[in-house]
Coordinates of C-alpha atoms in Angstrom, one line a residue:
Chain A
M10 CA 73.4 197.1 53.8
A11 CA 75.9 199.4 54.8
E12 CA 77.5 197.6 57.8
K13 CA 77.3 194.0 59.0
G14 CA 75.4 192.4 61.2
M15 CA 71.9 193.2 62.7
T16 CA 70.1 196.6 63.7
P17 CA 71.7 199.2 66.3
I18 CA 69.1 198.2 68.8
V19 CA 70.2 194.6 69.0
K20 CA 73.9 195.6 69.0
T21 CA 73.7 198.0 71.8
I22 CA 71.5 195.3 73.9
T23 CA 74.6 192.9 72.8
G24 CA 77.1 195.2 74.2
W25 CA 75.4 195.5 77.5
I26 CA 74.5 192.0 78.4
K27 CA 77.6 190.1 77.0
G28 CA 79.9 190.8 79.9
L29 CA 77.0 189.7 82.1
I30 CA 76.5 186.5 80.4
M31 CA 80.2 185.9 80.3
I32 CA 80.4 186.8 84.3
F33 CA 77.4 184.0 85.0
G34 CA 79.4 181.7 82.7
I35 CA 82.5 181.8 84.8
Y36 CA 80.4 181.8 87.9
I37 CA 78.6 178.5 86.7
V38 CA 82.0 177.1 86.1
L39 CA 83.6 178.1 89.3
Y40 CA 81.2 177.1 91.8
G41 CA 80.0 173.9 89.6
H42 CA 80.9 171.6 92.4
L43 CA 78.5 173.5 95.0
T44 CA 75.7 174.9 92.7
P45 CA 74.1 173.1 89.7
G46 CA 76.2 173.5 86.5
G47 CA 80.1 172.9 86.2
G48 CA 82.6 172.7 83.3
F49 CA 80.1 171.6 80.7
A50 CA 77.4 173.9 81.2
G51 CA 79.7 176.9 81.9
G52 CA 81.6 175.9 78.7
V53 CA 78.8 175.7 76.5
I54 CA 77.2 179.3 78.1
L55 CA 80.9 181.1 77.3
A56 CA 80.6 179.6 73.8
M57 CA 77.2 181.1 73.6
V58 CA 78.8 184.7 74.1
F59 CA 80.6 184.5 70.9
V60 CA 77.9 182.7 68.9
L61 CA 75.7 186.1 70.5
L62 CA 78.6 188.5 69.4
T63 CA 78.8 186.7 66.0
L64 CA 75.4 186.9 65.1
A65 CA 74.7 190.5 66.2
Y66 CA 78.3 192.1 65.1
G67 CA 79.1 189.9 62.2
K68 CA 81.9 187.4 61.9
E69 CA 84.8 189.9 61.9
E70 CA 84.0 191.3 65.2
S71 CA 83.7 188.3 66.8
L72 CA 86.6 186.8 64.8
R73 CA 88.8 189.8 65.9
R74 CA 88.2 188.9 69.7
F75 CA 88.4 185.2 69.5
R76 CA 90.6 184.2 66.6
I77 CA 90.4 180.4 65.6
G78 CA 94.0 179.7 66.0
V79 CA 93.6 180.7 69.5
A80 CA 90.2 178.7 70.0
S81 CA 92.3 175.9 68.6
E82 CA 95.0 176.1 71.1
L83 CA 92.6 176.8 73.9
D84 CA 91.2 173.4 72.8
S85 CA 94.1 171.5 73.4
V86 CA 95.3 173.3 76.5
G87 CA 92.1 172.2 77.9
A88 CA 92.3 168.6 77.2
L89 CA 96.1 168.7 77.9
M90 CA 95.3 170.3 81.4
F91 CA 92.5 167.9 82.2
L92 CA 95.3 165.3 81.4
V93 CA 98.1 166.7 83.4
I94 CA 96.1 166.8 86.6
A95 CA 95.1 163.4 86.2
V96 CA 98.7 161.9 85.7
L97 CA 100.1 164.3 88.7
G98 CA 98.2 161.7 91.0
I99 CA 100.0 159.0 89.9
A100 CA 103.4 161.1 90.3
G101 CA 102.7 162.8 93.3
T102 CA 103.7 161.4 96.6
L103 CA 100.0 161.7 98.0
G104 CA 97.8 159.3 95.9
G105 CA 100.0 157.0 93.5
R106 CA 96.8 156.5 91.2
F107 CA 95.3 157.9 88.2
F108 CA 92.5 161.1 88.9
I109 CA 93.1 160.5 92.8
N110 CA 91.8 163.9 94.4
Y111 CA 95.4 164.7 95.9
I112 CA 94.7 168.2 96.9
A113 CA 91.6 167.3 98.9
K114 CA 93.5 164.4 100.4
A115 CA 96.5 166.5 101.6
N116 CA 94.1 169.5 102.9
P117 CA 90.3 168.8 103.1
G118 CA 88.5 172.4 103.0
T119 CA 85.6 173.2 105.0
P120 CA 82.4 172.1 103.0
F121 CA 80.3 174.4 100.9
T122 CA 82.8 176.8 100.3
L123 CA 85.1 177.5 97.0
F124 CA 88.3 175.9 97.9
S125 CA 86.7 172.6 99.5
S126 CA 87.0 169.9 96.8
G127 CA 90.7 169.5 95.5
I128 CA 91.0 169.2 91.9
I129 CA 87.2 169.2 90.8
P130 CA 87.3 172.8 90.1
L131 CA 90.6 172.8 88.2
C132 CA 88.9 170.1 85.9
N133 CA 86.0 171.9 85.8
I134 CA 87.9 175.0 84.5
A135 CA 89.9 172.6 82.0
I136 CA 86.5 171.3 80.6
A137 CA 85.0 174.6 80.3
L138 CA 88.0 175.8 78.3
K139 CA 87.7 172.7 76.3
V140 CA 83.7 172.7 75.6
A141 CA 83.9 176.6 74.9
S142 CA 86.6 176.7 72.5
S143 CA 85.4 173.6 70.6
L144 CA 81.7 174.4 70.4
F145 CA 82.9 178.2 69.1
M146 CA 84.9 176.4 66.5
V147 CA 82.2 174.2 65.2
F148 CA 79.8 177.1 65.2
I149 CA 82.1 179.4 63.3
L150 CA 83.4 176.4 61.0
L151 CA 80.0 175.2 60.3
V152 CA 77.8 178.6 60.0
L153 CA 80.2 181.3 58.6
M154 CA 83.2 179.9 56.9
R155 CA 81.7 178.4 53.8
V156 CA 78.5 179.3 51.9
I157 CA 76.8 176.3 50.7
H158 CA 76.2 176.2 47.0
G159 CA 75.7 173.2 44.8
P160 CA 78.2 172.1 42.2
G161 CA 76.0 174.3 39.5
E162 CA 76.6 177.6 41.3
R163 CA 80.1 178.0 42.4
A164 CA 81.0 181.1 44.1
Chain B
M20 CA 54.1 153.2 80.6
L21 CA 56.1 156.2 80.5
Y22 CA 59.0 153.9 79.5
A23 CA 57.0 152.8 76.7
L24 CA 56.3 156.2 75.9
C25 CA 60.1 157.0 75.7
F26 CA 60.5 153.9 73.6
L27 CA 58.1 155.0 71.0
L28 CA 59.8 158.4 70.8
F29 CA 63.1 156.3 70.1
M30 CA 61.0 154.4 67.6
V31 CA 59.7 157.3 65.7
G32 CA 63.5 158.3 65.2
L33 CA 64.4 154.9 64.1
Y34 CA 61.7 155.3 61.5
G35 CA 63.0 158.4 60.2
V36 CA 66.4 157.1 59.7
L37 CA 65.2 154.3 57.9
V38 CA 62.7 155.3 55.7
K39 CA 63.7 158.8 55.1
R40 CA 65.6 160.0 51.7
N41 CA 66.6 163.4 52.8
L42 CA 70.0 163.9 54.7
I43 CA 69.1 166.8 56.6
K44 CA 66.1 164.5 57.5
I45 CA 68.0 161.7 58.6
I46 CA 70.1 163.9 60.9
I47 CA 66.8 165.4 62.4
S48 CA 66.0 161.6 63.2
L49 CA 69.2 160.9 64.6
I50 CA 68.8 163.9 66.9
I51 CA 65.2 162.7 68.1
M52 CA 66.7 159.4 68.8
E53 CA 69.6 160.8 71.2
S54 CA 67.0 162.5 73.0
A55 CA 64.8 159.9 73.8
V56 CA 67.9 157.7 75.1
N57 CA 68.9 161.0 77.3
V58 CA 65.6 161.1 78.6
F59 CA 65.0 157.4 79.4
I60 CA 68.6 157.1 81.2
V61 CA 67.6 160.3 83.5
M62 CA 64.1 158.5 84.1
I63 CA 65.5 155.5 85.3
G64 CA 67.2 157.3 88.4
Y65 CA 64.1 159.6 89.1
R66 CA 62.7 158.9 92.7
K67 CA 59.1 160.0 93.6
N68 CA 58.9 163.3 95.3
G69 CA 62.7 163.3 95.2
I70 CA 65.1 165.9 95.6
A71 CA 68.1 167.0 93.4
P72 CA 71.2 165.3 94.2
I73 CA 72.9 168.4 95.4
L74 CA 73.5 168.9 99.2
N75 CA 72.8 172.4 100.9
K76 CA 73.9 173.3 104.5
T77 CA 70.5 173.0 106.1
M78 CA 69.5 169.8 105.2
E79 CA 70.1 166.9 107.4
H80 CA 72.5 164.5 105.6
Q81 CA 70.4 161.0 106.3
E82 CA 67.3 162.9 104.6
F83 CA 69.3 163.9 101.6
I84 CA 70.4 160.1 101.6
R85 CA 66.9 159.0 101.5
R86 CA 65.0 161.5 99.1
T87 CA 67.8 162.4 96.7
V88 CA 67.5 161.0 92.8
D89 CA 70.0 159.2 91.5
P90 CA 73.2 161.1 90.4
L91 CA 74.8 158.4 88.5
P92 CA 72.8 158.3 85.4
Q93 CA 72.6 162.2 85.5
A94 CA 76.4 162.4 85.1
L95 CA 76.4 160.0 82.3
V96 CA 73.6 161.7 80.5
L97 CA 75.7 165.3 81.0
T98 CA 78.8 163.8 78.8
A99 CA 76.3 162.1 76.3
I100 CA 74.7 165.3 75.8
V101 CA 77.8 167.3 74.5
I102 CA 79.0 164.5 72.7
G103 CA 76.1 164.3 70.9
L104 CA 76.7 167.8 69.9
G105 CA 79.9 167.1 68.4
V106 CA 78.5 163.9 66.7
T107 CA 75.7 166.0 65.1
A108 CA 77.9 168.8 64.4
M109 CA 79.9 165.9 62.2
T110 CA 77.2 164.4 60.2
I111 CA 76.0 168.0 59.3
A112 CA 79.6 168.8 58.0
I113 CA 79.4 165.6 55.9
A114 CA 76.2 166.2 54.4
M115 CA 77.1 169.8 53.9
R116 CA 80.0 168.1 51.9
L117 CA 77.8 166.1 49.8
Y118 CA 75.6 168.5 49.1
E119 CA 78.6 170.6 47.6
R120 CA 79.7 167.4 45.7
Y121 CA 76.6 166.4 44.4
G122 CA 74.1 169.3 44.7
T123 CA 71.4 167.6 46.4
Y124 CA 70.6 165.9 50.0
D125 CA 68.6 163.0 48.6
I126 CA 70.4 160.0 49.4
Q127 CA 69.2 158.0 46.4
E128 CA 69.9 160.5 44.1
I129 CA 73.3 160.8 45.5
K130 CA 73.6 156.9 44.9
R131 CA 72.7 157.2 41.6
L132 CA 75.3 160.1 40.9
K133 CA 78.0 158.3 42.6
G134 CA 77.4 155.4 40.1
Chain C
M28 CA 52.3 164.6 88.7
L29 CA 53.0 161.6 86.8
E30 CA 50.4 162.7 84.0
F31 CA 52.5 165.8 83.5
I32 CA 55.6 163.9 82.2
G33 CA 53.3 161.4 80.3
L34 CA 51.7 164.5 78.5
L35 CA 55.3 166.0 78.0
L36 CA 56.7 162.6 76.4
L37 CA 53.3 162.7 74.2
F38 CA 54.2 166.3 73.0
M39 CA 57.7 165.1 72.5
V40 CA 56.3 161.9 70.2
I41 CA 54.0 164.4 68.2
A42 CA 56.5 166.9 67.7
A43 CA 59.1 164.5 66.5
I44 CA 56.6 163.0 64.2
V45 CA 55.9 166.2 62.7
A46 CA 59.6 166.9 62.6
I47 CA 60.1 163.9 60.6
E48 CA 56.8 164.1 58.5
T49 CA 56.5 167.6 57.4
R50 CA 57.5 169.0 53.8
D51 CA 59.1 171.9 54.9
L52 CA 62.4 171.5 56.0
L53 CA 62.5 174.6 58.5
A54 CA 59.5 173.4 59.9
A55 CA 61.0 170.1 60.6
V56 CA 64.2 172.0 62.1
I57 CA 61.9 174.0 64.4
S58 CA 59.9 170.9 65.2
V59 CA 63.3 169.0 66.3
T60 CA 63.9 172.0 68.6
A61 CA 60.8 171.6 70.2
V62 CA 61.6 168.0 71.2
G63 CA 64.7 169.4 72.5
F64 CA 62.7 171.7 74.7
G65 CA 60.5 169.1 76.0
V66 CA 63.6 166.9 76.9
I67 CA 64.9 170.1 78.9
I68 CA 61.4 170.6 80.8
A69 CA 61.4 166.7 81.3
F70 CA 64.8 167.0 83.1
F71 CA 63.8 169.6 85.3
Y72 CA 61.0 168.0 86.2
M73 CA 62.9 164.6 87.1
R74 CA 65.2 166.9 89.2
A75 CA 68.0 167.2 87.1
P76 CA 69.2 170.8 86.9
D77 CA 72.6 170.1 86.2
V78 CA 71.6 168.2 82.9
A79 CA 69.3 170.6 82.1
I80 CA 71.2 173.7 81.9
V81 CA 73.6 172.0 79.0
P82 CA 70.9 171.1 76.5
I83 CA 69.2 174.8 76.5
V84 CA 72.5 176.1 74.9
V85 CA 73.1 172.8 72.6
E86 CA 69.7 173.0 71.5
V87 CA 69.9 176.7 70.4
L88 CA 73.3 176.0 68.7
I89 CA 71.9 173.1 66.9
L90 CA 69.1 174.8 65.6
I91 CA 71.5 178.0 64.4
I92 CA 73.7 175.3 62.5
L93 CA 70.7 173.3 61.0
I94 CA 68.9 176.5 59.9
R95 CA 72.2 177.3 58.3
A96 CA 72.4 174.2 56.5
T97 CA 68.8 174.4 55.3
L98 CA 68.7 178.0 54.3
R99 CA 70.3 178.1 51.0
V100 CA 69.2 174.8 49.8
G101 CA 65.5 176.1 49.2
L102 CA 63.0 174.8 51.9
R103 CA 61.8 172.0 49.8
T104 CA 61.9 168.1 50.5
F105 CA 61.3 165.2 48.4
I106 CA 58.1 163.9 47.6
G107 CA 57.6 160.3 48.5
N108 CA 60.0 157.8 50.5
R109 CA 61.2 154.6 49.5
D110 CA 59.3 152.1 47.7
F111 CA 56.0 150.7 48.8
F112 CA 57.3 147.1 49.5
G113 CA 60.2 148.3 51.4
M114 CA 58.2 150.5 53.4
M115 CA 55.8 147.8 54.3
V116 CA 58.9 145.7 55.5
T117 CA 60.2 148.5 57.4
M118 CA 57.0 149.1 59.3
A119 CA 56.7 145.4 60.1
M120 CA 60.1 145.1 61.3
L121 CA 59.8 148.2 63.2
A122 CA 56.5 147.0 64.9
V123 CA 58.3 143.6 65.8
I124 CA 61.1 145.6 67.6
F125 CA 58.8 147.9 69.4
L126 CA 56.5 145.0 70.6
A127 CA 59.6 143.0 71.5
G128 CA 61.6 145.7 73.2
I129 CA 58.5 146.9 75.3
R130 CA 58.2 143.5 77.2
V131 CA 61.6 144.8 78.7
F132 CA 59.9 147.0 80.8
D133 CA 58.3 144.6 82.7
D134 CA 61.3 143.7 84.3
F135 CA 61.6 147.4 85.4
P136 CA 60.8 149.0 88.7
P137 CA 57.6 151.2 88.0
F138 CA 58.5 155.0 87.4
G139 CA 59.5 156.8 90.4
H140 CA 61.3 153.8 92.1
P141 CA 64.9 154.3 90.9
V142 CA 66.8 151.1 90.3
M143 CA 69.3 151.6 92.8
Q144 CA 66.7 150.9 95.6
R145 CA 66.9 147.4 94.4
I146 CA 70.5 146.5 94.5
A147 CA 71.9 146.3 98.0
D148 CA 75.5 147.4 96.9
A149 CA 74.7 149.8 94.3
P150 CA 77.8 152.0 93.5
T151 CA 75.4 155.2 93.6
R152 CA 74.6 154.3 97.2
L153 CA 78.4 155.0 98.4
Y154 CA 78.5 158.3 96.4
I155 CA 75.4 159.7 97.8
A156 CA 76.4 158.5 101.1
N157 CA 80.3 159.4 101.1
G158 CA 80.3 162.0 98.2
L159 CA 80.5 164.9 100.4
K160 CA 83.0 163.8 102.7
E161 CA 85.4 162.0 100.3
T162 CA 85.6 164.8 97.6
G163 CA 84.3 168.0 99.3
A164 CA 82.0 168.5 96.5
A165 CA 78.3 169.6 97.6
N166 CA 77.0 168.7 94.1
I167 CA 77.2 164.9 94.0
V168 CA 76.7 164.8 90.2
T169 CA 80.0 166.7 89.7
A170 CA 81.5 164.3 92.4
V171 CA 80.6 161.7 90.1
L172 CA 81.8 163.3 86.9
L173 CA 85.0 164.4 88.0
D174 CA 86.1 162.4 91.0
Y175 CA 84.4 159.1 91.0
R176 CA 84.0 158.5 87.3
A177 CA 86.6 160.9 85.9
Y178 CA 87.9 158.7 83.5
D179 CA 84.4 158.7 81.7
T180 CA 84.9 162.3 81.3
L181 CA 88.6 162.0 79.9
G182 CA 87.1 159.6 77.2
E183 CA 84.1 162.2 76.6
A184 CA 86.7 164.7 76.1
T185 CA 88.7 162.3 74.0
V186 CA 85.4 161.7 72.0
L187 CA 84.4 165.4 71.7
F188 CA 88.1 166.4 70.3
T189 CA 87.6 163.6 67.6
A190 CA 84.3 164.6 66.7
I191 CA 85.3 168.1 66.1
M192 CA 88.8 167.2 64.4
G193 CA 86.4 165.2 62.1
A194 CA 84.0 167.8 61.4
I195 CA 87.3 170.4 60.3
A196 CA 88.9 167.8 58.5
V197 CA 85.6 167.0 56.3
I198 CA 85.0 170.9 56.0
R199 CA 88.2 172.6 55.9
K200 CA 88.9 174.5 52.9
K201 CA 92.2 173.2 51.9
A202 CA 90.6 170.2 50.3
R203 CA 88.0 171.9 48.3
K204 CA 88.6 170.9 44.8
K205 CA 86.9 171.9 41.8
P206 CA 83.4 169.4 41.2
T207 CA 84.5 169.1 37.7
E208 CA 86.9 166.5 37.9
P209 CA 85.7 163.6 39.9
E210 CA 88.7 161.7 40.6
V211 CA 89.0 158.7 42.8
G212 CA 92.0 160.7 44.5
E213 CA 89.8 163.9 45.2
W214 CA 88.7 163.1 48.7
E215 CA 92.5 162.2 49.7
E216 CA 94.7 164.9 51.1

């Protein structure tokens, strides 16, 4: 095969829908406290965008957009962000407890709007970052980074 | 009755883990056991003719309290699924490593080759 | 209505048996994905849309990874399980566990009546009654996940991080050595 990846049909369709899937994933993350979804669901959908890109275009294209070092850093950033949000609850003058919802305590928003539940959307974003980069790393490492071969058939 | 069916699904997975020799089959059995446990935990919280534990603007709060299913098992299962994926990925990584070293997925063969 | 979920569970049991007993590894991988999609339909049926979104993607990812792991190997499996005597002992033990374990469900409320109804001060009741007021989140599952029980989620994030680190440590390139020198220290970094 001359070029990597699948047929031009698949590539074209992927080019059209990848942005839509990404917007859908971001919507799921941001509105996780109002509708079904949240950080976990949105994170796996965001990871799936890159899985789709990898399957359609080959690994170079996907790794050009989302390098493995960046994925590793985003993973750590997500975990740290989650922890910092939690620890700010102790440090802040509002709560004094780990994981207290200090923003909602200080200025409760109107229910059923985007900015209504304090730290929960921020935690959702942190978890989504973490889950998306973790799953992308797992996929890249297990599926693409090595070719399976037995001891006899060394590549 | 339904709980028993769920338990049967778990036992099928346990049978696979205990009896099968192929590492991929053992990983598949682990995935089946995990699915059975997840379904069982969500089943505990199900209420007949219930509604999803998500409020909307139009519904009365008292009616929501009366009809909603239990949200706590759902929250626990949600984390368990993602952990399950991580654990599955790790077992597959170990299996691929063993294959590269010994050239087979058969655990008895691996035991024999290890000496 | 109740029969539907029973049939679904039966379908899952059959798919699981097929997945475990078939000779073809590719068929086994696809059957285990069938079990996973049965789980998803069961979640939707049991009014858990939050939970149902996640495994759709997770199952597809597991399918891709497992197919990749089995593809180059040749899709054969090994004829014969363990020896006959061990097999009998295993089956007997499984039967005992099943028959003993099934009696636990006598203590459970029937399907459709959640356990929280029995207990007057179950924490779930607090979450349902005060969730919107205390956290502002309309989705009570998210409220439980990220406010009431955020410790669990933090632990989950740690476990996921550790599992991914473990997978990377096992499979990374640097530790790859020639298989012709099976020394003891080979697996150490």
